[in-house]
mmCIF file of C-alpha atoms and ligand atoms in Angstrom:
data_model
loop_
_atom_site.group_PDB
_atom_site.id
_atom_site.type_symbol
_atom_site.label_atom_id
_atom_site.label_comp_id
_atom_site.label_asym_id
_atom_site.label_seq_id
_atom_site.Cartn_x
_atom_site.Cartn_y
_atom_site.Cartn_z
ATOM 1 C CA MET A 1 93.904 50.269 130.208
ATOM 2 C CA ILE A 2 92.003 51.530 127.053
ATOM 3 C CA LYS A 3 89.089 48.931 127.686
ATOM 4 C CA PHE A 4 89.092 50.263 131.239
ATOM 5 C CA LYS A 5 88.936 53.919 129.948
ATOM 6 C CA GLY A 6 86.161 52.604 127.192
ATOM 7 C CA PHE A 7 84.313 50.754 129.940
ATOM 8 C CA PHE A 8 84.115 54.244 132.237
ATOM 9 C CA VAL A 9 83.057 56.353 129.235
ATOM 10 C CA THR A 10 79.873 54.185 129.025
ATOM 11 C CA VAL A 11 78.819 54.114 132.551
ATOM 12 C CA LEU A 12 79.531 57.884 132.572
ATOM 13 C CA ALA A 13 77.111 58.063 129.472
ATOM 14 C CA LEU A 14 74.653 55.724 130.952
ATOM 15 C CA ASN A 15 74.207 58.278 133.954
ATOM 16 C CA VAL A 16 74.075 61.443 131.624
ATOM 17 C CA ILE A 17 71.121 59.722 129.936
ATOM 18 C CA VAL A 18 69.455 58.735 133.131
ATOM 19 C CA VAL A 19 69.766 62.050 134.874
ATOM 20 C CA GLN A 20 68.632 64.053 131.696
ATOM 21 C CA ILE A 21 65.627 61.794 131.729
ATOM 22 C CA ALA A 22 64.657 62.283 135.503
ATOM 23 C CA MET A 23 65.267 66.064 135.160
ATOM 24 C CA ALA A 24 63.543 66.361 131.440
ATOM 25 C CA SER A 25 61.107 68.971 132.252
ATOM 26 C CA VAL A 26 62.986 70.599 135.716
ATOM 27 C CA ILE A 27 63.972 73.895 134.445
ATOM 28 C CA SER A 28 65.218 75.558 137.386
ATOM 29 C CA THR A 29 69.070 75.794 138.317
ATOM 30 C CA GLY A 30 68.959 75.800 141.993
ATOM 31 C CA ASP A 31 70.814 79.393 142.163
ATOM 32 C CA TYR A 32 68.711 82.199 142.518
ATOM 33 C CA ASN A 33 71.060 84.483 140.457
ATOM 34 C CA LYS A 34 70.651 82.374 137.335
ATOM 35 C CA ASP A 35 66.746 82.051 137.703
ATOM 36 C CA PHE A 36 65.668 85.238 139.171
ATOM 37 C CA PHE A 37 66.158 88.850 139.098
ATOM 38 C CA VAL A 38 65.645 91.364 141.883
ATOM 39 C CA GLU A 39 62.630 93.384 141.019
ATOM 40 C CA TRP A 40 62.363 95.832 143.924
ATOM 41 C CA SER A 41 65.191 97.077 146.214
ATOM 42 C CA PRO A 42 68.300 94.994 145.525
ATOM 43 C CA SER A 43 69.542 96.376 148.669
ATOM 44 C CA HIS A 44 67.138 94.360 150.377
ATOM 45 C CA VAL A 45 67.941 91.038 149.271
ATOM 46 C CA ASN A 46 70.767 89.115 150.491
ATOM 47 C CA THR A 47 71.773 85.709 148.344
ATOM 48 C CA SER A 48 74.319 83.325 149.633
ATOM 49 C CA ALA A 49 77.556 82.800 148.058
ATOM 50 C CA ASP A 50 76.189 79.693 146.407
ATOM 51 C CA GLY A 51 73.314 81.406 145.184
ATOM 52 C CA GLY A 52 71.433 78.723 147.079
ATOM 53 C CA THR A 53 69.302 81.008 149.522
ATOM 54 C CA ARG A 54 68.125 84.257 149.620
ATOM 55 C CA THR A 55 66.770 86.433 152.098
ATOM 56 C CA LEU A 56 64.344 89.876 151.729
ATOM 57 C CA ARG A 57 64.254 92.568 154.370
ATOM 58 C CA LEU A 58 61.221 95.071 155.456
ATOM 59 C CA ASP A 59 62.107 98.369 156.921
ATOM 60 C CA LYS A 60 60.983 101.296 157.016
ATOM 61 C CA GLU A 61 62.425 102.253 154.031
ATOM 62 C CA SER A 62 61.228 99.548 151.631
ATOM 63 C CA GLY A 63 60.526 95.686 151.241
ATOM 64 C CA ALA A 64 61.982 93.936 148.208
ATOM 65 C CA ARG A 65 60.679 91.205 145.349
ATOM 66 C CA PHE A 66 62.242 89.022 143.306
ATOM 67 C CA ALA A 67 60.703 87.240 139.753
ATOM 68 C CA SER A 68 61.745 84.550 137.590
ATOM 69 C CA ASN A 69 63.748 85.239 134.354
ATOM 70 C CA ASP A 70 61.330 83.206 132.671
ATOM 71 C CA MET A 71 57.304 83.003 132.339
ATOM 72 C CA PHE A 72 55.436 79.449 132.702
ATOM 73 C CA LEU A 73 52.097 77.765 131.669
ATOM 74 C CA PHE A 74 51.335 75.131 134.023
ATOM 75 C CA GLY A 75 53.779 73.155 136.112
ATOM 76 C CA GLN A 76 54.843 72.316 139.549
ATOM 77 C CA PHE A 77 56.614 75.171 141.790
ATOM 78 C CA ASP A 78 57.961 73.880 144.869
ATOM 79 C CA MET A 79 59.795 77.204 147.076
ATOM 80 C CA GLN A 80 61.455 76.411 150.812
ATOM 81 C CA ILE A 81 60.578 79.414 153.064
ATOM 82 C CA LYS A 82 61.201 80.511 156.508
ATOM 83 C CA LEU A 83 59.016 83.047 157.777
ATOM 84 C CA VAL A 84 59.856 86.277 159.953
ATOM 85 C CA PRO A 85 60.554 85.319 163.641
ATOM 86 C CA GLY A 86 59.176 87.357 166.701
ATOM 87 C CA TYR A 87 56.913 89.981 165.926
ATOM 88 C CA SER A 88 55.902 90.434 162.612
ATOM 89 C CA ALA A 89 52.278 92.048 162.715
ATOM 90 C CA GLY A 90 51.416 93.811 159.285
ATOM 91 C CA THR A 91 54.036 91.913 157.226
ATOM 92 C CA VAL A 92 53.225 90.004 154.353
ATOM 93 C CA VAL A 93 55.736 87.340 153.119
ATOM 94 C CA THR A 94 54.686 85.916 149.573
ATOM 95 C CA PHE A 95 55.371 83.497 146.972
ATOM 96 C CA TYR A 96 53.113 83.438 143.604
ATOM 97 C CA LEU A 97 52.646 83.476 140.229
ATOM 98 C CA LEU A 98 51.395 86.824 138.361
ATOM 99 C CA SER A 99 50.666 87.563 134.579
ATOM 100 C CA GLY A 100 50.629 91.037 133.363
ATOM 101 C CA GLN A 101 48.200 93.311 133.737
ATOM 102 C CA PRO A 102 45.313 94.300 132.477
ATOM 103 C CA ASN A 103 42.808 91.276 133.501
ATOM 104 C CA HIS A 104 45.691 89.630 135.173
ATOM 105 C CA ASP A 105 45.558 86.239 136.936
ATOM 106 C CA GLU A 106 47.154 85.079 139.794
ATOM 107 C CA ILE A 107 47.877 81.939 142.237
ATOM 108 C CA ASP A 108 48.943 82.907 145.698
ATOM 109 C CA PHE A 109 50.576 82.019 148.524
ATOM 110 C CA GLU A 110 50.618 85.061 151.612
ATOM 111 C CA PHE A 111 51.851 84.679 154.933
ATOM 112 C CA LEU A 112 50.105 87.159 157.353
ATOM 113 C CA GLY A 113 52.405 88.313 160.083
ATOM 114 C CA ASN A 114 51.254 88.124 163.497
ATOM 115 C CA VAL A 115 51.284 90.008 167.365
ATOM 116 C CA LEU A 116 53.556 87.754 169.820
ATOM 117 C CA GLY A 117 51.645 84.127 170.643
ATOM 118 C CA GLN A 118 49.383 84.607 168.019
ATOM 119 C CA PRO A 119 50.076 82.158 164.824
ATOM 120 C CA TYR A 120 50.936 83.205 161.007
ATOM 121 C CA ILE A 121 47.790 82.943 158.930
ATOM 122 C CA LEU A 122 48.399 81.173 155.626
ATOM 123 C CA GLN A 123 46.210 83.014 152.951
ATOM 124 C CA THR A 124 45.688 81.636 149.485
ATOM 125 C CA ASN A 125 44.266 83.087 146.409
ATOM 126 C CA VAL A 126 43.325 82.589 142.919
ATOM 127 C CA PHE A 127 42.876 85.594 140.718
ATOM 128 C CA THR A 128 41.182 85.417 137.206
ATOM 129 C CA SER A 129 41.032 87.875 134.450
ATOM 130 C CA GLY A 130 41.989 90.569 137.433
ATOM 131 C CA MET A 131 39.077 89.188 139.601
ATOM 132 C CA GLY A 132 40.316 88.163 143.111
ATOM 133 C CA TYR A 133 37.771 87.391 145.552
ATOM 134 C CA ARG A 134 38.715 83.912 146.194
ATOM 135 C CA GLU A 135 40.581 84.051 149.450
ATOM 136 C CA GLU A 136 40.973 80.918 152.096
ATOM 137 C CA ARG A 137 43.112 81.243 155.104
ATOM 138 C CA ILE A 138 44.683 78.695 157.451
ATOM 139 C CA THR A 139 46.745 78.156 160.184
ATOM 140 C CA LEU A 140 49.486 76.093 159.678
ATOM 141 C CA TRP A 141 50.569 72.824 162.490
ATOM 142 C CA PHE A 142 54.023 74.042 162.949
ATOM 143 C CA ASP A 143 55.972 77.226 163.801
ATOM 144 C CA PRO A 144 56.700 78.156 160.314
ATOM 145 C CA THR A 145 59.614 80.717 161.881
ATOM 146 C CA VAL A 146 61.555 77.879 163.138
ATOM 147 C CA GLU A 147 62.375 76.246 160.054
ATOM 148 C CA PHE A 148 62.398 75.796 155.737
ATOM 149 C CA HIS A 149 58.887 74.253 155.061
ATOM 150 C CA THR A 150 58.481 73.417 151.256
ATOM 151 C CA TYR A 151 54.994 75.433 149.981
ATOM 152 C CA SER A 152 53.720 74.544 146.497
ATOM 153 C CA ILE A 153 51.604 75.063 143.496
ATOM 154 C CA HIS A 154 50.701 72.283 141.464
ATOM 155 C CA TRP A 155 48.771 74.283 138.409
ATOM 156 C CA ASN A 156 47.589 72.186 135.259
ATOM 157 C CA ILE A 157 44.920 72.239 132.742
ATOM 158 C CA HIS A 158 42.513 70.165 135.476
ATOM 159 C CA GLN A 159 42.878 72.354 138.998
ATOM 160 C CA ILE A 160 45.256 74.114 140.925
ATOM 161 C CA VAL A 161 46.469 72.487 144.105
ATOM 162 C CA PHE A 162 48.171 74.603 146.938
ATOM 163 C CA MET A 163 50.543 72.256 149.162
ATOM 164 C CA VAL A 164 52.226 72.738 152.251
ATOM 165 C CA ASP A 165 55.597 69.966 152.943
ATOM 166 C CA SER A 166 53.440 68.067 150.429
ATOM 167 C CA ILE A 167 49.742 68.187 151.933
ATOM 168 C CA PRO A 168 47.123 69.663 149.945
ATOM 169 C CA ILE A 169 45.517 72.520 151.682
ATOM 170 C CA ARG A 170 43.456 73.686 149.108
ATOM 171 C CA THR A 171 42.175 72.879 144.901
ATOM 172 C CA TYR A 172 40.560 75.055 142.475
ATOM 173 C CA ARG A 173 39.056 73.134 140.347
ATOM 174 C CA ASN A 174 39.136 74.153 136.375
ATOM 175 C CA HIS A 175 35.434 74.588 135.618
ATOM 176 C CA ALA A 176 35.870 76.849 132.315
ATOM 177 C CA ASP A 177 33.373 74.690 130.290
ATOM 178 C CA LYS A 178 30.508 76.129 133.061
ATOM 179 C CA GLY A 179 31.590 79.777 132.908
ATOM 180 C CA VAL A 180 34.027 79.883 136.087
ATOM 181 C CA GLY A 181 37.162 81.706 135.732
ATOM 182 C CA TYR A 182 40.236 79.573 135.532
ATOM 183 C CA PRO A 183 44.082 80.656 134.793
ATOM 184 C CA ARG A 184 45.125 78.746 131.582
ATOM 185 C CA SER A 185 46.327 80.968 128.712
ATOM 186 C CA GLN A 186 48.123 83.951 130.396
ATOM 187 C CA PRO A 187 51.929 82.737 131.042
ATOM 188 C CA MET A 188 53.251 83.629 134.674
ATOM 189 C CA PRO A 189 56.750 84.317 136.248
ATOM 190 C CA VAL A 190 56.989 83.191 139.598
ATOM 191 C CA MET A 191 57.360 86.083 142.042
ATOM 192 C CA ALA A 192 58.091 86.098 146.277
ATOM 193 C CA SER A 193 58.248 89.223 148.263
ATOM 194 C CA ILE A 194 58.015 91.028 151.583
ATOM 195 C CA TRP A 195 55.956 94.065 152.119
ATOM 196 C CA ASP A 196 54.100 96.200 154.301
ATOM 197 C CA GLY A 197 50.739 95.164 154.756
ATOM 198 C CA SER A 198 49.824 97.130 157.843
ATOM 199 C CA ASP A 199 46.629 98.215 156.102
ATOM 200 C CA TRP A 200 44.843 94.598 156.159
ATOM 201 C CA ALA A 201 47.132 92.056 156.802
ATOM 202 C CA THR A 202 46.604 91.214 160.322
ATOM 203 C CA GLY A 203 43.344 91.530 162.541
ATOM 204 C CA GLY A 204 41.787 93.420 159.115
ATOM 205 C CA GLY A 205 44.587 95.981 159.995
ATOM 206 C CA ARG A 206 44.226 96.306 163.575
ATOM 207 C CA ASP A 207 47.829 95.331 164.183
ATOM 208 C CA LYS A 208 50.321 96.908 162.062
ATOM 209 C CA VAL A 209 53.776 97.193 161.574
ATOM 210 C CA ASN A 210 55.800 97.997 164.455
ATOM 211 C CA TRP A 211 58.998 99.818 162.972
ATOM 212 C CA SER A 212 60.631 99.209 166.028
ATOM 213 C CA LYS A 213 61.244 95.684 165.504
ATOM 214 C CA ALA A 214 62.448 96.352 161.977
ATOM 215 C CA PRO A 215 64.303 94.874 160.163
ATOM 216 C CA PHE A 216 61.987 91.878 159.170
ATOM 217 C CA ILE A 217 63.365 89.340 157.607
ATOM 218 C CA ALA A 218 61.955 86.055 155.209
ATOM 219 C CA SER A 219 64.230 83.448 153.968
ATOM 220 C CA TYR A 220 64.099 81.562 150.557
ATOM 221 C CA GLY A 221 65.616 78.436 150.564
ATOM 222 C CA SER A 222 65.818 75.541 148.118
ATOM 223 C CA TYR A 223 63.476 75.557 144.917
ATOM 224 C CA LYS A 224 62.042 73.873 142.036
ATOM 225 C CA MET A 225 60.242 74.654 139.052
ATOM 226 C CA ASP A 226 59.046 71.808 136.711
ATOM 227 C CA ALA A 227 57.208 73.765 134.604
ATOM 228 C CA CYS A 228 56.442 74.279 130.880
ATOM 229 C CA VAL A 229 58.449 77.510 129.821
ATOM 230 C CA TRP A 230 56.698 79.818 128.072
ATOM 231 C CA LYS A 231 57.755 80.262 124.343
ATOM 232 C CA GLY A 232 54.629 81.935 122.790
ATOM 233 C CA ASN A 233 52.370 79.001 121.946
ATOM 234 C CA PRO A 234 50.201 77.608 124.400
ATOM 235 C CA ARG A 235 49.625 74.466 122.627
ATOM 236 C CA VAL A 236 52.653 73.010 123.371
ATOM 237 C CA CYS A 237 52.108 73.681 127.297
ATOM 238 C CA GLU A 238 48.303 72.104 127.035
ATOM 239 C CA GLU A 239 49.586 69.045 125.850
ATOM 240 C CA ALA A 240 49.458 66.447 128.283
ATOM 241 C CA ASN A 241 52.621 64.331 127.583
ATOM 242 C CA SER A 242 55.214 62.680 129.631
ATOM 243 C CA GLU A 243 57.413 65.892 129.598
ATOM 244 C CA ASN A 244 54.146 67.801 130.585
ATOM 245 C CA TRP A 245 53.448 65.320 133.586
ATOM 246 C CA TRP A 246 51.516 67.491 135.657
ATOM 247 C CA ASN A 247 48.730 67.477 132.738
ATOM 248 C CA GLN A 248 48.641 63.996 132.637
ATOM 249 C CA GLU A 249 45.300 62.065 133.558
ATOM 250 C CA SER A 250 46.502 60.675 137.107
ATOM 251 C CA TRP A 251 46.950 64.465 137.995
ATOM 252 C CA SER A 252 43.372 65.305 137.568
ATOM 253 C CA SER A 253 42.336 64.954 141.082
ATOM 254 C CA LEU A 254 43.862 64.098 144.378
ATOM 255 C CA THR A 255 44.514 60.905 145.386
ATOM 256 C CA GLY A 256 42.576 59.019 148.239
ATOM 257 C CA VAL A 257 45.571 59.742 150.878
ATOM 258 C CA GLN A 258 45.650 63.561 149.627
ATOM 259 C CA ARG A 259 41.974 63.828 149.865
ATOM 260 C CA ARG A 260 42.186 62.486 153.510
ATOM 261 C CA PHE A 261 44.686 65.495 154.518
ATOM 262 C CA LEU A 262 42.930 67.954 152.591
ATOM 263 C CA LYS A 263 39.760 67.072 154.675
ATOM 264 C CA TRP A 264 42.111 67.634 157.603
ATOM 265 C CA VAL A 265 43.397 70.497 156.980
ATOM 266 C CA ARG A 266 39.938 72.601 156.154
ATOM 267 C CA GLU A 267 38.850 70.408 159.391
ATOM 268 C CA TYR A 268 41.333 71.845 161.621
ATOM 269 C CA HIS A 269 43.268 74.511 160.339
ATOM 270 C CA MET A 270 40.718 76.675 158.462
ATOM 271 C CA VAL A 271 39.919 80.146 159.920
ATOM 272 C CA TYR A 272 38.306 81.595 156.430
ATOM 273 C CA ASP A 273 36.799 80.503 153.560
ATOM 274 C CA TYR A 274 35.594 82.860 150.954
ATOM 275 C CA CYS A 275 32.722 80.194 149.812
ATOM 276 C CA GLN A 276 31.128 80.213 153.474
ATOM 277 C CA ASP A 277 31.297 84.318 153.505
ATOM 278 C CA ASN A 278 27.435 84.376 152.452
ATOM 279 C CA GLU A 279 27.378 88.285 153.875
ATOM 280 C CA ARG A 280 30.064 89.182 151.840
ATOM 281 C CA PHE A 281 28.670 88.124 148.648
ATOM 282 C CA ASN A 282 24.952 88.876 149.477
ATOM 283 C CA GLY A 283 23.774 85.401 149.543
ATOM 284 C CA SER A 284 24.847 84.791 146.532
ATOM 285 C CA LEU A 285 28.056 82.692 146.795
ATOM 286 C CA PRO A 286 30.223 82.609 143.246
ATOM 287 C CA LEU A 287 29.072 79.671 141.036
ATOM 288 C CA GLU A 288 32.568 77.785 141.657
ATOM 289 C CA CYS A 289 31.422 77.290 145.593
ATOM 290 C CA SER A 290 28.590 74.755 144.291
ATOM 291 C CA LEU A 291 30.694 72.786 142.110
ATOM 292 C CA PRO A 292 32.765 70.095 143.371
HETATM 293 C C1 LIG B 1 72.671 91.516 153.871
HETATM 294 O O1 LIG B 1 73.809 91.197 154.911
HETATM 295 C C2 LIG B 1 74.447 92.499 155.798
HETATM 296 C C3 LIG B 1 75.735 92.366 155.905
HETATM 297 O O2 LIG B 1 75.650 90.844 156.242
HETATM 298 C C4 LIG B 1 73.443 92.926 156.503
HETATM 299 O O3 LIG B 1 73.883 94.053 156.967
HETATM 300 C C5 LIG B 1 71.973 93.139 155.907
HETATM 301 O O4 LIG B 1 70.759 93.298 156.892
HETATM 302 C C6 LIG B 1 71.448 91.857 155.087
HETATM 303 N N1 LIG B 1 70.343 91.936 154.281
HETATM 304 C C7 LIG B 1 69.185 91.401 154.431
HETATM 305 C C8 LIG B 1 68.582 91.405 153.334
HETATM 306 O O5 LIG B 1 69.326 89.887 155.220
HETATM 307 C C1 LIG B 2 56.467 98.774 169.308
HETATM 308 O O1 LIG B 2 57.700 98.308 169.854
HETATM 309 C C2 LIG B 2 58.312 98.754 171.302
HETATM 310 C C3 LIG B 2 59.541 98.419 171.341
HETATM 311 O O2 LIG B 2 59.139 96.516 171.734
HETATM 312 C C4 LIG B 2 56.848 99.019 172.121
HETATM 313 O O3 LIG B 2 57.907 99.819 173.288
HETATM 314 C C5 LIG B 2 55.907 99.662 171.921
HETATM 315 O O4 LIG B 2 54.788 99.839 172.455
HETATM 316 C C6 LIG B 2 55.589 99.406 170.270
HETATM 317 N N1 LIG B 2 54.484 100.053 169.393
HETATM 318 C C7 LIG B 2 53.152 99.515 169.310
HETATM 319 C C8 LIG B 2 52.254 100.388 168.936
HETATM 320 O O5 LIG B 2 52.862 98.992 170.052
#
């Protein structure tokens, strides 16, 4: 009996150790109530009883936003989102990282709603030191309003990779040594929101929110934050050790398979790339546009 108990305890202890190793750097609990706080309009936020899913509502009165309790410097952030069904023109649903003002850094997923029959547009952007003119826009290869899909920001000392269901849709490389801005010193919380972008989001402001179709509801599902929690010392987060696996050499560039997917997305789904907008930049594109 005692022997049996002893054996049982050993197996249990082993399990605990294995789980701890595998989860060494995952700092999220999966419970919205524990990892995030509602920053804007609690009356427009609903969280499931188990804390595992959350909805944000936009109506004539208000939108809504929540933010993580912790701030991070590098890591991977995965968020499941189901977008506003039906007529969603003028609405903007977001998932992003944002440092404090002024001269802030920001890494954005912005989902731009549309009129019926027209696809959602996914805009990504990177701000460095308060400058954000780096928009890219793509259409998705599925209807993002029907089911949850996973949107990921992988941010390390070498590059930022935006992913949709693990497929890279964009990279932004660290060329700070050549004078290109890169978010690498300011910690950022994870944020998500829904708001009225009538003046720019759809057709450059042509199609506005139609309030007779409100409320507009976006759903957030499972999420994971596997990242370096900011405790005041940037060196801890810059290290490329097993804890900060995202900083390791193997994550400094895409794999061959990832590269092929990225090429496919850019060939068939890209609708706007600031690096091809000569007119906007009077013929002198930002420096990073000519770097590999
Ligand atoms: C939250 O739930 C209440 C009651 O079911 C509902 O009236 C409200 O519209 C919901 N809000 C959101 C943001 O889904
Ligand atoms: C808004 O939606 C309502 C109801 O579908 C429709 O009657 C109205 O024409 C729409 N307004 C605009 C400006 O499109």
